[in-house]
Amino acid sequence: MISRSARRRARTALVMGAAAVMAAAGIVAMEGTAYAASTLGASAAEKGRYFGTAVAANHLGESPYVSTLNTEFNSVTPENEMKWDALEKSRNSFSYGPADQIVSHAQSRNMKVRGHTLVWHSQLPSWVGSLNATELRSAMNNHITQVMQHYRGKIHSWDVVNEAFQDGSSGARRSSPFQDKLGNGFIEEAFRTARAADPAAKLCYNDYNTDGQNAKSNAVYNMVKDFKQRGVPIDCVGFQSHFNSASPVPGDYQANLKRFADLGVDVQITELDIEGSGSSQADSYSRAVNACLAVTRCTGITVWGITDKYSWRASGTPLLFDGNYNKKPAYHSVLAALGGSGGTPDPGTPGGATCSVSYRQTAAWGDRFNGQVTVTAGSSPITSWSVNVTVASAQDIVTTWNGTPTWDSSGNVMTMRPNGNGSLAAGSSTSFGFTVMTNGNWNAPTLGACTAS
Ligand code: G3I
């Protein structure tokens, strides 16, 4: 909170040019110009897809981790924070802290969130395994319901059931407390419960070693076909896509994605990583991305982490950024496959980083009102922004939030800049707010041009 007197003390000698002021009340939008590169998220968006990454809450304090996330990706999947052992360690006692941290970060940047995962044999607290069938059914449905209702409206797609089938040629279900005590019907029950808990979320079945046509993917295919025929709610199938030299991108990857899509579900690449380096890794990545782009209902790609150093299999260097957040050849091949610019700034090209601003009044009382300014990055990512807010001479801005203000000598022109990191992915937004004491003048503030860098 910044009081009037504190604000006056904090004034800088900043003199803002007249060109920075736009005389318009209500909603306004203006742009400023700088230069920037194309990104994974923006390039994928131009193809109607998202490009996401797994995120770990405990790295959100690391500046290059966050700036790479914010700049390059427009979807996140909590890597471990939404698993059963993280959310419901003791029966019916839910703790959402780290998962909420990831969701709020994503929301503040207009990123989608994939929920991962509700019913899985792994990372399951031991109390679940000791329940009898009746108790387990109730615990499973309660877990799905509580978690999905907590995040209702905030999750784009949920991995409702994860990895329920065995590897190998049997096509059988994997042994788990759910399978062993509730039988095959647990998957259907989980999906029905999930639909009731958040009708807007897309409900996915997610698995690995199902990326090409094989006995395991055939078994999943038959289940999805059966669900669609019987009206069991399922919207999407996730293909984890963990590849290495022993398990390369299958030659029939695209055909396999397409046969599932043809059942009437979306398909998503949910945990992509490919061990290796250099051009062979880059080639494999572009084949995977091209397979998705060739299937209309392949709606997005998530890589399983940002930097090699935090990968679940770091020694295989399977991701797009190395341990120092340098872009690897695989990054450039993915960007090229997505139709991006090559990922380097082109200062000779006009255009580049821009932002626009809009204003709305959010609340009003007898003597004051609250205003909110939304800053939106243009078609390229930006690393910072600033915007002038001018109030009438009788008015006084007494409080601000979500930004760092400075003031001109009149006290009527506030220049707002980001709190800390100002990076915004292409097309994403952030907002700041303030309270205006009217002193009888109810005019809306005037916004200057948004300046991006
Ligand atoms: O956080 C603790 C730390 O406090 C402790 O010191 C350390 C000691 O082992 O463990 C840390 O937790 C680890 C956690 O990752 C966070 O790093 C767990 O042991 C470890 O088991 C866990 O591994 C995760 C794995 O799922 C568990 O099955 C990986 O991060 C995660 O990437 C991986 O993700 C799975 C998907 O959910 C499903 N598909 C396969 C994929 C890869 O295995």
Coordinates of C-alpha atoms and ligand atoms in Angstrom, one line a residue:
M1 CA 0.0 0.0 0.0
I2 CA 1.3 3.4 -0.9
S3 CA -0.1 6.4 1.0
R4 CA -0.4 9.8 -0.6
S5 CA 2.4 11.2 1.5
A6 CA 4.7 8.2 0.9
R7 CA 3.9 8.5 -2.8
R8 CA 4.8 12.1 -2.8
R9 CA 8.1 11.3 -1.0
A10 CA 8.8 8.6 -3.5
R11 CA 8.3 10.8 -6.6
T12 CA 11.0 10.7 -9.1
A13 CA 11.9 13.5 -11.4
L14 CA 10.6 11.4 -14.3
V15 CA 9.1 13.6 -16.9
M16 CA 6.9 11.6 -19.3
G17 CA 6.4 12.8 -22.9
A18 CA 3.0 13.9 -24.1
A19 CA 3.1 11.1 -26.7
A20 CA 2.9 8.6 -23.9
V21 CA -0.5 9.8 -22.9
M22 CA -3.7 8.7 -24.6
A23 CA -6.8 10.8 -23.9
A24 CA -9.5 8.1 -23.6
A25 CA -11.7 7.1 -20.7
G26 CA -12.9 3.5 -20.2
I27 CA -11.3 0.8 -22.2
V28 CA -8.2 1.8 -24.2
A29 CA -5.6 -0.2 -26.0
M30 CA -2.2 0.9 -27.3
E31 CA 1.0 -0.7 -28.3
G32 CA 4.7 0.0 -28.1
T33 CA 7.4 -1.7 -30.0
A34 CA 10.7 -3.6 -29.4
Y35 CA 12.2 -6.8 -30.8
A36 CA 11.9 -10.4 -29.7
A37 CA 12.0 -14.0 -30.9
S38 CA 9.3 -16.5 -31.6
T39 CA 8.8 -19.2 -29.0
L40 CA 7.5 -22.8 -28.6
G41 CA 4.2 -21.7 -27.1
A42 CA 3.5 -18.9 -29.6
S43 CA 4.4 -21.1 -32.6
A44 CA 2.3 -23.9 -31.3
A45 CA -0.6 -21.5 -30.7
E46 CA -0.4 -20.4 -34.4
K47 CA -1.0 -24.1 -35.2
G48 CA -4.0 -24.3 -32.8
R49 CA -2.1 -26.3 -30.2
Y50 CA -0.5 -25.7 -26.8
F51 CA 3.1 -26.4 -26.0
G52 CA 3.6 -27.3 -22.4
T53 CA 6.1 -28.5 -19.9
A54 CA 6.1 -30.4 -16.6
V55 CA 6.9 -28.1 -13.7
A56 CA 8.2 -28.7 -10.2
A57 CA 7.0 -26.2 -7.6
N58 CA 10.4 -26.3 -5.8
H59 CA 12.1 -24.8 -8.8
L60 CA 9.8 -21.8 -9.1
G61 CA 12.2 -19.7 -7.1
E62 CA 15.0 -20.2 -9.7
S63 CA 15.0 -17.2 -12.0
P64 CA 16.2 -18.8 -15.3
Y65 CA 13.8 -21.7 -14.7
V66 CA 10.9 -19.3 -14.4
S67 CA 11.9 -17.0 -17.2
T68 CA 12.3 -20.0 -19.6
L69 CA 8.9 -21.3 -18.5
N70 CA 7.2 -17.9 -18.9
T71 CA 8.8 -17.2 -22.2
E72 CA 8.5 -20.5 -24.0
F73 CA 5.5 -22.4 -22.7
N74 CA 1.8 -21.9 -22.6
S75 CA 0.7 -25.0 -20.6
V76 CA 2.0 -26.7 -17.5
T77 CA 1.7 -30.1 -15.9
P78 CA 2.6 -30.4 -12.2
E79 CA 5.3 -33.1 -12.3
N80 CA 4.5 -34.6 -8.9
E81 CA 2.4 -32.1 -6.9
M82 CA -1.0 -33.4 -7.9
K83 CA -0.3 -37.0 -7.3
W84 CA -2.2 -38.8 -4.6
D85 CA 0.7 -39.0 -2.2
A86 CA 1.2 -35.2 -2.5
L87 CA -2.5 -34.2 -2.2
E88 CA -4.0 -36.8 0.2
K89 CA -1.2 -38.2 2.3
S90 CA -3.7 -39.1 5.1
R91 CA -7.2 -40.2 4.3
N92 CA -9.5 -37.3 3.6
S93 CA -6.9 -34.7 4.6
F94 CA -5.9 -32.7 1.6
S95 CA -3.0 -30.4 1.2
Y96 CA -2.8 -28.4 -1.9
G97 CA 0.1 -25.9 -1.3
P98 CA 2.7 -26.8 -4.0
A99 CA 0.0 -27.7 -6.5
D100 CA -1.8 -24.4 -5.9
Q101 CA 1.5 -22.6 -6.4
I102 CA 1.9 -24.0 -9.9
V103 CA -1.7 -23.4 -10.8
S104 CA -1.6 -19.8 -9.6
H105 CA 1.6 -19.2 -11.5
A106 CA 0.1 -20.6 -14.6
Q107 CA -3.1 -18.6 -14.2
S108 CA -1.2 -15.4 -13.7
R109 CA 0.4 -16.0 -17.1
N110 CA -2.7 -17.3 -18.9
M111 CA -1.1 -20.8 -19.3
K112 CA -3.3 -23.9 -19.4
V113 CA -2.9 -26.5 -16.7
R114 CA -3.0 -30.3 -17.2
G115 CA -4.0 -32.2 -14.1
H116 CA -1.7 -35.2 -13.4
T117 CA -3.0 -37.6 -12.1
L118 CA -6.0 -38.8 -10.1
V119 CA -5.9 -42.6 -10.1
W120 CA -2.5 -44.3 -10.5
H121 CA -0.8 -47.3 -8.9
S122 CA 2.3 -45.3 -8.2
Q123 CA 3.0 -42.5 -5.7
L124 CA 0.0 -43.8 -3.8
P125 CA 0.1 -43.5 0.0
S126 CA 0.3 -46.8 1.9
W127 CA -3.1 -46.3 3.6
V128 CA -4.9 -46.7 0.2
G129 CA -3.4 -50.2 -0.2
S130 CA -4.8 -51.4 3.1
L131 CA -8.5 -50.5 2.4
N132 CA -11.1 -53.2 1.6
A133 CA -13.0 -52.9 -1.6
T134 CA -15.9 -50.9 -0.3
E135 CA -13.6 -48.4 1.5
L136 CA -11.3 -48.2 -1.6
R137 CA -14.2 -47.4 -3.9
S138 CA -15.3 -44.7 -1.6
A139 CA -11.8 -43.3 -1.1
M140 CA -11.1 -43.3 -4.9
N141 CA -14.3 -41.4 -5.6
N142 CA -13.7 -39.0 -2.8
H143 CA -10.2 -38.3 -3.9
I144 CA -11.4 -37.6 -7.5
T145 CA -14.3 -35.4 -6.3
Q146 CA -12.4 -33.4 -3.7
V147 CA -9.4 -32.7 -6.0
M148 CA -11.4 -31.9 -9.1
Q149 CA -13.7 -29.6 -7.2
H150 CA -10.8 -27.8 -5.6
Y151 CA -9.5 -27.1 -9.1
R152 CA -12.8 -26.8 -10.8
G153 CA -12.6 -24.5 -13.8
K154 CA -8.8 -24.2 -13.7
I155 CA -7.7 -27.5 -15.3
H156 CA -7.8 -27.9 -19.1
S157 CA -7.4 -31.7 -19.1
W158 CA -7.1 -34.2 -16.3
D159 CA -5.2 -37.5 -16.5
V160 CA -8.1 -39.3 -14.7
V161 CA -6.5 -42.8 -14.8
N162 CA -2.8 -43.3 -15.5
E163 CA -0.9 -46.4 -16.6
A164 CA -3.6 -49.0 -15.9
F165 CA -2.3 -51.5 -18.5
Q166 CA 0.6 -54.0 -18.4
D167 CA 3.6 -53.8 -20.7
G168 CA 4.2 -56.7 -23.0
S169 CA 2.0 -58.8 -25.2
S170 CA -0.8 -59.7 -22.7
G171 CA -2.9 -56.6 -23.1
A172 CA -4.0 -57.2 -19.5
R173 CA -4.7 -54.6 -16.8
R174 CA -1.8 -53.9 -14.4
S175 CA -2.1 -55.2 -10.9
S176 CA -2.9 -52.3 -8.5
P177 CA -5.1 -51.8 -5.4
F178 CA -7.8 -50.5 -7.7
Q179 CA -7.6 -53.3 -10.3
D180 CA -7.2 -56.0 -7.7
K181 CA -10.0 -55.0 -5.4
L182 CA -12.4 -53.2 -7.8
G183 CA -11.8 -55.1 -11.0
N184 CA -11.8 -53.7 -14.6
G185 CA -14.8 -51.4 -13.8
F186 CA -12.6 -49.0 -11.7
I187 CA -11.5 -47.1 -14.8
E188 CA -15.1 -46.5 -16.0
E189 CA -16.1 -45.5 -12.4
A190 CA -13.3 -43.1 -12.1
F191 CA -14.2 -41.3 -15.4
R192 CA -17.9 -41.1 -14.4
T193 CA -17.0 -39.6 -11.0
A194 CA -14.6 -37.2 -12.7
R195 CA -17.2 -35.9 -15.2
A196 CA -19.6 -35.1 -12.3
A197 CA -16.8 -33.3 -10.3
D198 CA -15.8 -30.9 -13.1
P199 CA -17.9 -31.1 -16.2
A200 CA -15.7 -28.6 -18.1
A201 CA -12.4 -30.5 -17.8
K202 CA -11.4 -32.8 -20.5
L203 CA -11.0 -36.3 -19.1
C204 CA -8.0 -38.3 -20.4
Y205 CA -6.6 -41.8 -20.0
N206 CA -2.7 -41.5 -20.0
D207 CA -0.1 -44.2 -20.5
Y208 CA 3.4 -45.0 -21.8
N209 CA 4.6 -47.6 -24.4
T210 CA 1.3 -47.0 -26.2
D211 CA 2.9 -44.6 -28.7
G212 CA 3.0 -47.1 -31.5
Q213 CA 0.6 -49.9 -32.4
N214 CA 1.3 -52.8 -30.1
A215 CA -0.5 -55.1 -27.7
K216 CA -0.7 -52.5 -25.0
S217 CA -2.0 -49.7 -27.2
N218 CA -4.4 -52.1 -28.8
A219 CA -5.8 -52.9 -25.3
V220 CA -6.2 -49.2 -24.5
Y221 CA -7.7 -48.6 -28.0
N222 CA -10.3 -51.3 -27.3
M223 CA -11.2 -49.8 -23.9
V224 CA -11.6 -46.3 -25.4
K225 CA -13.7 -47.7 -28.3
D226 CA -15.9 -49.5 -25.8
F227 CA -16.2 -46.3 -23.6
K228 CA -17.2 -44.2 -26.6
Q229 CA -19.8 -46.8 -27.7
R230 CA -21.3 -47.1 -24.2
G231 CA -21.2 -43.4 -23.4
V232 CA -18.6 -43.6 -20.7
P233 CA -17.3 -40.0 -20.5
I234 CA -13.8 -39.9 -22.0
D235 CA -12.4 -36.9 -24.0
C236 CA -8.8 -37.6 -24.6
V237 CA -6.0 -40.1 -24.6
G238 CA -2.5 -39.0 -23.4
F239 CA 0.6 -40.6 -25.0
Q240 CA 3.5 -40.1 -22.6
S241 CA 6.2 -40.5 -25.2
H242 CA 9.3 -41.2 -23.2
F243 CA 11.8 -42.2 -25.9
N244 CA 15.4 -43.4 -26.0
S245 CA 17.5 -45.6 -28.2
A246 CA 15.8 -48.7 -26.9
S247 CA 12.4 -47.2 -27.4
P248 CA 12.6 -44.7 -30.2
V249 CA 9.8 -42.6 -31.8
P250 CA 7.8 -45.4 -33.4
G251 CA 7.5 -45.4 -37.2
D252 CA 3.7 -45.6 -36.8
Y253 CA 3.5 -42.9 -34.1
Q254 CA 1.3 -40.7 -36.3
A255 CA -0.9 -43.5 -37.5
N256 CA -1.4 -44.6 -33.9
L257 CA -2.4 -41.1 -32.8
K258 CA -4.8 -40.9 -35.7
R259 CA -6.5 -44.2 -35.0
F260 CA -7.3 -43.0 -31.5
A261 CA -8.4 -39.6 -32.8
D262 CA -10.7 -41.4 -35.2
L263 CA -12.5 -42.9 -32.2
G264 CA -13.7 -39.4 -31.4
V265 CA -11.3 -38.4 -28.7
D266 CA -8.6 -35.7 -28.6
V267 CA -5.0 -37.0 -28.4
Q268 CA -2.2 -35.3 -26.5
I269 CA 1.5 -35.9 -26.2
T270 CA 1.8 -35.6 -22.5
E271 CA 5.3 -36.3 -21.2
L272 CA 7.6 -36.1 -24.2
D273 CA 11.3 -36.5 -23.6
I274 CA 13.9 -38.2 -25.9
E275 CA 17.2 -39.2 -24.6
G276 CA 20.3 -38.3 -26.7
S277 CA 22.0 -35.2 -28.0
G278 CA 22.8 -33.2 -31.1
S279 CA 21.2 -33.8 -34.5
S280 CA 19.8 -37.3 -33.8
Q281 CA 17.9 -36.1 -30.8
A282 CA 16.8 -33.0 -32.8
D283 CA 15.5 -35.2 -35.6
S284 CA 13.6 -37.5 -33.2
Y285 CA 11.9 -34.4 -31.6
S286 CA 10.9 -33.0 -35.0
R287 CA 9.4 -36.3 -36.0
A288 CA 7.4 -36.4 -32.8
V289 CA 6.1 -32.9 -33.2
N290 CA 5.3 -33.4 -36.9
A291 CA 3.3 -36.5 -36.0
C292 CA 1.1 -34.4 -33.7
L293 CA 0.7 -31.6 -36.2
A294 CA -0.4 -34.1 -38.8
V295 CA -3.3 -35.3 -36.7
T296 CA -6.1 -32.7 -36.4
R297 CA -7.2 -33.9 -33.0
C298 CA -3.7 -33.8 -31.5
T299 CA -4.4 -30.7 -29.4
G300 CA -1.0 -30.2 -27.7
I301 CA 2.4 -31.4 -26.7
T302 CA 3.9 -31.4 -23.2
V303 CA 7.6 -32.0 -22.6
W304 CA 8.5 -33.7 -19.3
G305 CA 10.6 -30.8 -17.9
I306 CA 12.4 -27.6 -18.9
T307 CA 16.0 -28.3 -18.3
D308 CA 18.1 -31.5 -18.5
K309 CA 19.4 -30.9 -15.1
Y310 CA 16.0 -31.5 -13.4
S311 CA 14.8 -34.3 -15.7
W312 CA 13.7 -37.5 -14.0
R313 CA 16.4 -39.1 -16.2
A314 CA 18.9 -36.3 -16.3
S315 CA 21.8 -38.5 -17.4
G316 CA 20.0 -39.1 -20.7
T317 CA 19.8 -35.3 -21.4
P318 CA 16.3 -35.8 -22.9
L319 CA 14.9 -32.2 -22.9
L320 CA 15.1 -29.0 -25.0
F321 CA 17.3 -26.9 -22.7
D322 CA 20.6 -27.9 -21.3
G323 CA 21.5 -27.6 -17.6
N324 CA 22.3 -23.9 -18.2
Y325 CA 19.1 -23.2 -20.0
N326 CA 20.8 -23.0 -23.4
K327 CA 18.6 -24.0 -26.3
K328 CA 19.7 -27.3 -27.7
P329 CA 19.5 -28.4 -31.3
A330 CA 16.4 -30.2 -30.3
Y331 CA 14.8 -26.9 -29.3
H332 CA 15.5 -25.4 -32.7
S333 CA 14.2 -28.4 -34.5
V334 CA 10.9 -28.3 -32.5
L335 CA 10.5 -24.6 -33.1
A336 CA 11.1 -25.1 -36.8
A337 CA 8.6 -28.0 -36.9
L338 CA 6.1 -25.7 -35.3
G339 CA 6.8 -23.1 -37.9
G340 CA 8.6 -20.7 -35.5
S341 CA 11.2 -18.2 -36.6
G342 CA 14.3 -20.0 -35.4
G343 CA 14.3 -18.6 -31.9
T344 CA 16.8 -15.7 -32.2
P345 CA 15.9 -12.0 -32.0
D346 CA 16.0 -10.2 -35.3
P347 CA 16.7 -6.6 -34.6
G348 CA 16.6 -5.7 -38.3
T349 CA 12.9 -6.7 -38.5
P350 CA 10.3 -4.1 -37.5
G351 CA 7.7 -5.4 -35.2
G352 CA 8.9 -7.7 -32.4
A353 CA 7.9 -7.3 -28.8
T354 CA 4.8 -5.3 -28.2
C355 CA 2.2 -5.0 -25.6
S356 CA -1.2 -3.5 -25.3
V357 CA -3.1 -2.2 -22.2
S358 CA -6.8 -2.0 -21.3
Y359 CA -8.5 -0.5 -18.3
R360 CA -11.6 -1.3 -16.4
Q361 CA -13.1 -0.1 -13.2
T362 CA -13.5 -3.1 -10.8
A363 CA -15.2 -1.6 -7.7
A364 CA -16.5 1.7 -6.4
W365 CA -17.5 3.2 -3.0
G366 CA -18.8 6.7 -2.0
D367 CA -15.5 8.4 -2.3
R368 CA -13.2 6.1 -4.3
F369 CA -13.0 3.4 -7.0
N370 CA -10.6 0.6 -7.9
G371 CA -9.1 0.4 -11.4
Q372 CA -7.4 -2.5 -13.1
V373 CA -5.0 -2.4 -16.0
T374 CA -4.4 -5.5 -18.0
V375 CA -1.1 -5.7 -19.9
T376 CA -1.0 -8.2 -22.8
A377 CA 2.0 -9.2 -24.8
G378 CA 1.7 -9.1 -28.5
S379 CA 2.6 -11.9 -30.8
S380 CA 6.2 -12.1 -29.4
P381 CA 7.2 -12.7 -25.8
I382 CA 8.4 -9.7 -23.8
T383 CA 10.8 -9.4 -20.8
S384 CA 9.4 -6.2 -19.3
W385 CA 6.8 -3.5 -19.8
S386 CA 5.7 -0.1 -18.5
V387 CA 2.6 2.0 -18.8
N388 CA 1.6 5.4 -17.6
V389 CA -1.7 6.0 -15.8
T390 CA -2.7 9.6 -15.5
V391 CA -5.4 10.7 -13.1
A392 CA -7.2 14.1 -12.9
S393 CA -5.5 16.7 -10.7
A394 CA -8.2 16.5 -8.0
Q395 CA -7.8 12.7 -7.8
D396 CA -5.2 10.8 -5.8
I397 CA -4.0 7.2 -6.3
V398 CA -3.8 5.9 -2.7
T399 CA -3.0 2.2 -3.1
T400 CA -1.5 0.0 -5.8
W401 CA -1.0 -3.7 -6.2
N402 CA 0.8 -6.2 -8.5
G403 CA 3.2 -3.5 -9.8
T404 CA 6.0 -1.1 -8.9
P405 CA 5.0 2.5 -9.4
T406 CA 7.0 5.7 -9.8
W407 CA 5.5 9.2 -10.1
D408 CA 6.1 12.4 -12.0
S409 CA 6.5 15.7 -10.2
S410 CA 2.8 16.6 -10.4
G411 CA 1.8 13.4 -8.6
N412 CA -0.8 12.7 -11.3
V413 CA 1.1 10.5 -13.7
M414 CA 2.0 7.1 -12.3
T415 CA 4.4 4.9 -14.3
M416 CA 3.8 1.3 -13.5
R417 CA 6.4 -1.4 -14.1
P418 CA 6.4 -5.2 -13.1
N419 CA 7.1 -6.4 -9.7
G420 CA 10.2 -8.4 -10.3
N421 CA 10.2 -10.5 -13.4
G422 CA 8.2 -8.9 -16.1
S423 CA 8.4 -11.7 -18.7
L424 CA 5.2 -12.5 -20.5
A425 CA 4.7 -15.2 -23.1
A426 CA 3.3 -14.1 -26.4
G427 CA -0.4 -13.2 -26.1
S428 CA -0.4 -13.7 -22.3
S429 CA -1.5 -11.1 -19.8
T430 CA -0.9 -9.7 -16.4
S431 CA -2.9 -7.1 -14.4
F432 CA -2.1 -4.4 -11.8
G433 CA -4.6 -2.4 -9.8
F434 CA -5.0 0.8 -7.8
T435 CA -7.5 2.7 -5.7
V436 CA -8.3 6.3 -6.8
M437 CA -9.7 8.8 -4.2
T438 CA -12.0 10.8 -6.4
N439 CA -12.3 14.0 -4.4
G440 CA -15.4 14.6 -6.4
N441 CA -13.9 13.8 -9.8
W442 CA -15.1 10.4 -11.2
N443 CA -13.3 10.5 -14.5
A444 CA -11.6 7.3 -15.5
P445 CA -7.8 7.4 -15.6
T446 CA -6.0 7.9 -18.9
L447 CA -3.6 5.2 -20.1
G448 CA -0.4 5.9 -22.0
A449 CA 1.1 3.6 -24.5
C450 CA 2.3 0.2 -23.3
T451 CA 6.1 0.0 -23.8
A452 CA 7.6 -3.5 -24.1
S453 CA 11.1 -4.8 -24.2
Ligands
G3I1 O1 11.1 -34.7 -3.0 C1 11.8 -35.8 -2.5 C2 13.0 -35.4 -1.8 O2 12.6 -34.7 -0.7 C3 13.8 -36.7 -1.4 O3 15.0 -36.3 -0.8 C4 14.1 -37.5 -2.6 C5 14.8 -38.8 -2.3 O4 14.4 -39.8 -3.1 O5 12.9 -37.8 -3.3 C6 12.2 -36.7 -3.7 O6 11.0 -37.1 -4.3 C7 11.1 -37.7 -5.6 C8 10.3 -36.9 -6.6 O7 10.3 -37.5 -7.9 C9 10.7 -35.5 -6.7 O8 11.9 -35.3 -7.3 C10 10.7 -39.1 -5.6 O9 11.6 -39.9 -4.8 C11 10.7 -39.7 -7.0 O10 10.1 -41.0 -7.0 C12 9.8 -38.8 -7.9 O11 9.9 -39.3 -9.2 C13 8.9 -38.9 -10.0 C14 8.3 -40.2 -10.7 O12 7.3 -39.8 -11.6 C15 7.7 -41.1 -9.6 O13 7.1 -42.2 -10.2 C16 9.5 -38.1 -11.1 O14 9.9 -36.8 -10.5 C17 8.4 -37.8 -12.2 O15 9.1 -37.1 -13.3 C18 7.9 -39.1 -12.7 O16 6.9 -38.8 -13.6 C19 6.2 -39.9 -14.2 C20 4.8 -39.5 -14.5 O17 4.2 -39.1 -13.3 C21 4.0 -40.7 -15.1 N1 4.7 -41.2 -16.3 C22 6.1 -41.6 -16.1 C23 6.9 -40.4 -15.5 C24 8.3 -40.7 -15.4 O18 8.6 -41.7 -14.5

